[in-house]
XYZ file of C-alpha atoms in Angstrom:
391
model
C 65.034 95.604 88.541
C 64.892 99.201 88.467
C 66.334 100.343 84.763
C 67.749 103.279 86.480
C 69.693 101.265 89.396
C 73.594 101.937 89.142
C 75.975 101.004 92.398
C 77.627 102.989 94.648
C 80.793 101.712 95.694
C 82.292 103.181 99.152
C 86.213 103.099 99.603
C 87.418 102.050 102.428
C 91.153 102.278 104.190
C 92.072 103.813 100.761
C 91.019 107.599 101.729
C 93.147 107.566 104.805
C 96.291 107.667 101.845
C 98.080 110.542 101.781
C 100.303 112.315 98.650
C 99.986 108.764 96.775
C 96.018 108.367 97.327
C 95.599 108.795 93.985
C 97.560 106.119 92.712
C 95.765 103.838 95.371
C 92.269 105.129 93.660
C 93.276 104.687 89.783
C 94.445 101.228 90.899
C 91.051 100.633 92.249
C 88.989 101.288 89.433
C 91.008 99.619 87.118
C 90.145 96.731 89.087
C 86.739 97.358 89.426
C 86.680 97.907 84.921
C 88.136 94.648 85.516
C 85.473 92.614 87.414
C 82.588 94.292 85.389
C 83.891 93.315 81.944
C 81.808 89.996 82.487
C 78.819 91.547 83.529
C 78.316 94.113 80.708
C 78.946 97.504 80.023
C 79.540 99.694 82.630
C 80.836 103.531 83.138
C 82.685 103.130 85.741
C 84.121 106.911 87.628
C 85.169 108.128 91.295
C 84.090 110.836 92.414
C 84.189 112.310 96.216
C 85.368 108.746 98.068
C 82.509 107.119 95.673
C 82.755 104.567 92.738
C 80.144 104.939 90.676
C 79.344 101.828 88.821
C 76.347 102.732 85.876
C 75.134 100.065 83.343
C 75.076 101.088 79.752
C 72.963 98.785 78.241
C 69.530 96.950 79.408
C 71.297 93.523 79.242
C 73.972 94.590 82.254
C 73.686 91.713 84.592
C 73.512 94.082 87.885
C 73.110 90.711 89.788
C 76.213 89.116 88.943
C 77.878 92.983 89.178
C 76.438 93.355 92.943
C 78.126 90.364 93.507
C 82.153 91.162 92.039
C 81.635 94.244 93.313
C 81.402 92.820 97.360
C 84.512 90.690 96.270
C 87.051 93.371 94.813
C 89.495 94.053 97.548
C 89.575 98.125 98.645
C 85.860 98.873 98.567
C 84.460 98.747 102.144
C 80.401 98.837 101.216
C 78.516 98.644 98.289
C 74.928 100.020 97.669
C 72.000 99.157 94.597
C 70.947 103.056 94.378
C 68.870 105.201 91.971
C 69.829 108.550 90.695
C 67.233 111.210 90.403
C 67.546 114.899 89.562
C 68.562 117.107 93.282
C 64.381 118.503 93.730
C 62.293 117.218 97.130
C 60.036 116.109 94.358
C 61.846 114.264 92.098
C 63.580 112.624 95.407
C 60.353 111.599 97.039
C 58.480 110.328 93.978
C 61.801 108.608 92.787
C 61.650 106.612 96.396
C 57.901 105.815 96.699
C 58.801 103.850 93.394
C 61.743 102.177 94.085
C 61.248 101.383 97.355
C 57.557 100.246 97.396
C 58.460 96.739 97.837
C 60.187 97.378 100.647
C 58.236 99.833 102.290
C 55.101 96.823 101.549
C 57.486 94.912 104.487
C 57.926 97.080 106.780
C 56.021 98.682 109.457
C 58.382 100.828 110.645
C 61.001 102.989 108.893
C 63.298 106.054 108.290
C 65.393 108.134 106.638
C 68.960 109.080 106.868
C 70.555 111.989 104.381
C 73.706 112.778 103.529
C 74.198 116.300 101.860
C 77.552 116.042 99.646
C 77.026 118.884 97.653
C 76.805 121.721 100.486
C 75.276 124.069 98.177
C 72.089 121.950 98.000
C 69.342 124.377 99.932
C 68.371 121.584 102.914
C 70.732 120.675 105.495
C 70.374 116.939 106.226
C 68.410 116.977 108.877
C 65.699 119.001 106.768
C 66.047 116.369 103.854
C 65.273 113.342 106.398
C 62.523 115.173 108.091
C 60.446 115.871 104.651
C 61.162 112.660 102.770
C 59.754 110.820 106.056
C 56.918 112.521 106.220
C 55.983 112.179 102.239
C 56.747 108.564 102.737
C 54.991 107.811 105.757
C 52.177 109.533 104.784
C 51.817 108.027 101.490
C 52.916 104.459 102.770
C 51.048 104.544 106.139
C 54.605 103.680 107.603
C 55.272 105.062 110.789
C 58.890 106.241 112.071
C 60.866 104.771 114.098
C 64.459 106.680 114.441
C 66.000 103.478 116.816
C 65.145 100.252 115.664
C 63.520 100.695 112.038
C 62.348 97.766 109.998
C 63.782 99.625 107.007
C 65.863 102.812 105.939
C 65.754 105.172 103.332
C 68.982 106.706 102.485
C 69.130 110.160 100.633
C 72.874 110.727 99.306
C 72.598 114.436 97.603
C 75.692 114.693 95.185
C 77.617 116.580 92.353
C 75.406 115.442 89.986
C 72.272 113.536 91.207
C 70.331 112.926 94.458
C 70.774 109.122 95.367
C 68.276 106.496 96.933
C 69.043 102.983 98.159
C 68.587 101.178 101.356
C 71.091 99.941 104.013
C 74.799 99.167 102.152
C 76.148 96.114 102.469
C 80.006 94.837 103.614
C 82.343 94.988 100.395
C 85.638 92.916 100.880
C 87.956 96.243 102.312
C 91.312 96.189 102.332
C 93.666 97.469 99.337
C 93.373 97.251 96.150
C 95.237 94.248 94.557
C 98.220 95.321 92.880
C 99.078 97.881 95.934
C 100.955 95.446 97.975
C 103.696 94.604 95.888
C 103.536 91.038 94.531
C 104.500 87.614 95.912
C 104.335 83.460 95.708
C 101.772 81.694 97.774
C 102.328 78.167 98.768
C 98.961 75.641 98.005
C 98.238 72.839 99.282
C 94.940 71.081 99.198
C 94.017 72.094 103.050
C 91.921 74.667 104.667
C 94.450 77.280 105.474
C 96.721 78.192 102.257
C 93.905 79.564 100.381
C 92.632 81.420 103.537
C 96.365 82.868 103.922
C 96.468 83.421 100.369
C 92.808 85.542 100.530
C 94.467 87.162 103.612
C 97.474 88.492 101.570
C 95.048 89.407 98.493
C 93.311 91.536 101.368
C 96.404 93.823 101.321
C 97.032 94.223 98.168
C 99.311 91.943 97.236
C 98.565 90.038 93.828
C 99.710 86.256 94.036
C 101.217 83.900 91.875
C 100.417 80.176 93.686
C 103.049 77.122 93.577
C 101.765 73.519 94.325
C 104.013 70.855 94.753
C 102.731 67.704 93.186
C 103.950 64.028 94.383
C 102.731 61.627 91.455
C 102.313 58.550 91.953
C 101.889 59.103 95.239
C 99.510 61.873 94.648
C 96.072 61.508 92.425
C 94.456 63.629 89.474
C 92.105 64.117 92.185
C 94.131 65.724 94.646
C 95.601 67.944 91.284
C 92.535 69.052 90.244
C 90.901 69.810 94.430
C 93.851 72.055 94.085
C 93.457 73.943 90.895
C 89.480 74.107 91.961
C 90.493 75.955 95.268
C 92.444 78.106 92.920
C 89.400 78.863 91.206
C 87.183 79.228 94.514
C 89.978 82.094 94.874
C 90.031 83.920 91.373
C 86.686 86.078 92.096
C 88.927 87.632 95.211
C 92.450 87.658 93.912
C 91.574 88.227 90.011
C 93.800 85.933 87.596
C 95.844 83.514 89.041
C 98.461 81.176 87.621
C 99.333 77.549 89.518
C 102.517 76.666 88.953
C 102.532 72.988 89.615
C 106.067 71.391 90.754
C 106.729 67.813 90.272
C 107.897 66.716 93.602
C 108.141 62.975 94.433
C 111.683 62.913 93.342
C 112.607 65.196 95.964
C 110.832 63.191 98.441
C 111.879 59.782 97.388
C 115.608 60.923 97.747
C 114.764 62.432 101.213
C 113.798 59.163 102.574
C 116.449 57.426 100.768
C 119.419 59.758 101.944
C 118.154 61.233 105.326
C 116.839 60.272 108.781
C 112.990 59.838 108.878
C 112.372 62.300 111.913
C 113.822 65.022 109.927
C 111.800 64.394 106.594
C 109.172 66.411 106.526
C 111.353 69.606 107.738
C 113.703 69.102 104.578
C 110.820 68.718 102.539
C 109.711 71.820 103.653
C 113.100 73.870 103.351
C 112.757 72.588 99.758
C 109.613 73.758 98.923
C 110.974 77.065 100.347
C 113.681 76.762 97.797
C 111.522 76.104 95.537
C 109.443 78.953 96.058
C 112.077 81.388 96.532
C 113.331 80.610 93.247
C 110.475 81.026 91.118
C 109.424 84.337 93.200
C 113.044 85.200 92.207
C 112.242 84.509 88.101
C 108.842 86.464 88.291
C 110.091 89.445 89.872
C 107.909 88.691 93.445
C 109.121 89.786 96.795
C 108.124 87.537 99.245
C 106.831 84.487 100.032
C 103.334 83.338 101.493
C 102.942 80.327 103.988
C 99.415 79.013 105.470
C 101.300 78.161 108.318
C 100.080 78.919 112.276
C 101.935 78.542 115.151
C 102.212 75.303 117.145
C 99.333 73.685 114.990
C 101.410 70.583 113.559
C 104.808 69.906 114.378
C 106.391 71.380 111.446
C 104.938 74.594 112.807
C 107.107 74.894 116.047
C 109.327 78.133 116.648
C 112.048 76.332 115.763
C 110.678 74.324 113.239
C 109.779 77.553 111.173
C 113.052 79.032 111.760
C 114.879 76.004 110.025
C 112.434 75.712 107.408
C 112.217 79.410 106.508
C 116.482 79.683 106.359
C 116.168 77.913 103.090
C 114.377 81.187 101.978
C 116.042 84.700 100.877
C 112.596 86.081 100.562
C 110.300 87.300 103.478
C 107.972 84.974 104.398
C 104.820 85.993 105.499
C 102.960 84.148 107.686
C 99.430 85.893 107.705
C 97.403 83.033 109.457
C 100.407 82.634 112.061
C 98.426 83.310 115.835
C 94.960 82.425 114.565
C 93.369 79.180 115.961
C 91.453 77.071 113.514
C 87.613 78.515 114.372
C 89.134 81.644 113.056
C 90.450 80.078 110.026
C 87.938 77.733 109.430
C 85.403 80.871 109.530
C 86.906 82.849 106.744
C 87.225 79.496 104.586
C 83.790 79.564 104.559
C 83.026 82.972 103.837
C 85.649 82.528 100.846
C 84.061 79.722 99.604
C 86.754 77.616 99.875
C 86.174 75.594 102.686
C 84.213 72.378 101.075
C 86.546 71.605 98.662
C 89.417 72.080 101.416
C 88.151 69.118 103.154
C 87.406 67.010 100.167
C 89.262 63.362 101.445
C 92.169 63.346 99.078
C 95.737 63.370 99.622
C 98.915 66.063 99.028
C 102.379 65.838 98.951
C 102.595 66.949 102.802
C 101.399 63.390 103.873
C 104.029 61.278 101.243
C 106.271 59.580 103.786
C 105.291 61.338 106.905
C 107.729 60.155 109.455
C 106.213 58.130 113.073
C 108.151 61.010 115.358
C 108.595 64.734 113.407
C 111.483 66.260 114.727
C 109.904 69.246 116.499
C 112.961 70.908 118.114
C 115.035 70.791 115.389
C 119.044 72.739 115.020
C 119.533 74.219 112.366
C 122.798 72.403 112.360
C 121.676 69.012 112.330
C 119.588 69.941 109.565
C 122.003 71.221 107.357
C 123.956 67.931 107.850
C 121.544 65.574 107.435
C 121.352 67.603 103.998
C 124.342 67.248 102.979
C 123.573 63.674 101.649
C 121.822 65.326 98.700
C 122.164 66.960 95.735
C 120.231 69.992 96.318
C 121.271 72.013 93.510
C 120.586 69.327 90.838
C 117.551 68.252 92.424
C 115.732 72.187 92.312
C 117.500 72.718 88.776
C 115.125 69.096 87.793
C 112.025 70.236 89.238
C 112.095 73.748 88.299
C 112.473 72.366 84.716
C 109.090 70.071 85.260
C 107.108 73.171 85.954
C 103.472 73.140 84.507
C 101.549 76.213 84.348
C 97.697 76.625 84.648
C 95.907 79.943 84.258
C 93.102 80.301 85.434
C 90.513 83.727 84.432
C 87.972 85.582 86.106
């Protein structure tokens, strides 16, 4: 590793903000300070649509900090760079050293420039046209302007002249914290954490509920869900599970209702559920994993019913994706292994022969009324347990 290498961190949708851009940029590297605390010690400033991210100490793990940084929601691309001062010179001989490994790969190259500072003598064009030639001359590298093996990319700026090769993808989106803040619904399957990244994406930051069914449910199936959690922490930054106890709920369902309606009454109550602990941490909506016409719960109707047990939006980011799409992001999460780990949640407990998939409101609400609803929420609201888990 260069001892000079700092990263550049590009905003993305963030710039297009108008009067209030500011407060989406201070909210962005606050979360960036955030994700580098484990890496070392960083200055971290913005400058001209640029976070600049510069280690303070030799011990800086810029690894690990390449890493965070392509996982904190609002930054579009990210780039390992080295500053040098703004002279041809000093720009060519800083490249020919911290590129040489590169340039000992490829047998084609160039260079693109980008002239920030427009009091800088060159014009861009100028700047790519004599750094090539230095370099290919001294690396016996000839250009290719379409289809390079590598490219050298000359950023001249406020301070410093910048080299680094290509960028790569950062996670986009908004900063976390942007978005207002809401609960997410987790279960142990592939699409609440993907609709729970999804949310993250837009700046929402999360508080997850889980809905445990012991006996019925195992340790195992606890813990696949507080490990999902984690898989989710280096996007979303800290998140606390709040684990409901939930098998008295269902075992009073199947005593006191019809079986083709179960699992729709189950899931107005998780609703309630949800909507009442957004309520007592100040949230403003709810979040679902649920897509359309994928299980039977999931029909227009069936999402109507269930959702009425709400007062709190409910969004539904996932809602007219098809599993390839889902399954996709899971992996690129990092959640998608543990997803399919072979153990049980709360959603299979006394899944009826023949779900009601064209349910009435109505019927719903009568079938109901055999149960205490009030008393039963007030009970497991009570049994809440908490787990916080840290970046």
């Amino acid at each position: 590793m260069n001892n000079n290498e700092i990263l550049l961190l590009k905003l993305g949708e963030v710039v297009l903000k108008g009067l209030n851009r500011r407060s989406f940029e201070d909210k962005l590297v606050s979360n960036v300070r955030r994700r580098m605390k484990p890496c070392g010690s960083f200055q971290i400033y913005i400058r001209q649509s640029t976070i600049y991210v510069e280690p303070q100490t030799e011990d800086c793990d810029m690894e690990a900090a390449f890493k965070a940084a392509r996982q904190v929601f609002g930054i579009v691309t990210v780039a390992r760079a080295v500053p040098c001062a703004k002279e041809m010179d000093a720009i060519v001989e800083t490249a020919k050293t911290y590129l040489a490994d590169e340039f000992a790969k490829a047998r084609t190259f160039k260079v693109e420039s980008r002239r920030a500072d427009k009091q800088f003598p060159m014009n861009s064009i100028q700047i790519s046209q004599y750094v090539g030639g230095e370099l290919g001359q001294f690396f016996n590298v000839k250009a290719d302007m379409h289809h390079p093996d590598l490219t050298v990319y000359v950023e001249i700026r406020e301070k410093y002249a910048y080299i680094h090769t290509p960028s790569v993808p950062g996670a986009g989106g908004l900063p976390i914290g942007m978005g207002g803040r809401a609960v997410s619904l987790l279960s142990g399957g592939i699409d609440s954490p993907v609709a729970s990244y999804m949310m993250a994406k837009r700046g929402v930051q999360l508080e997850m509920i889980h809905f445990a069914s012991p006996p019925y449910t195992s340790e195992q199936a606890r813990e696949k869900v507080l490990q999902l959690a984690r898989e989710l922490v280096p996007w979303c930054g800290r998140l606390t599970v709040h684990v409901v106890p939930f098998a008295e709920i269902q075992e009073e369902i199947r005593r006191s209702c019809p079986e083709d309606h179960f699992t729709l009454i189950m899931r107005r109550f998780m609703m309630r559920l949800a909507d009442a602990l957004a309520h007592e941490l100040g949230c403003g909506a709810l979040v679902t994993g649920e897509c359309l016409g994928q299980v039977a719960s999931q029909t227009m109707a069936a999402l109507a019913v269930s959702e009425d047990a709400a007062t709190l939006p409910v969004l539904r980011p996932l809602i007219g994706m098809d599993k390839e799409e889902i399954v996709r992001i899971a992996r690129h999460i990092g959640t998608f292994d543990t997803s399919i780990l072979p153990y049980e949640d709360c959603c299979t407990v006394f899944t009826p022969r023949h779900p009601k998939t064209r349910p009435s409101l109505e019927e719903i609400q009568e079938a109901e009324a055999a149960l205490d609803i009030d008393g039963l929420i007030e009970t497991a609201m009570q049994g809440i347990e908490r787990v916080v888990l840290h970046p």
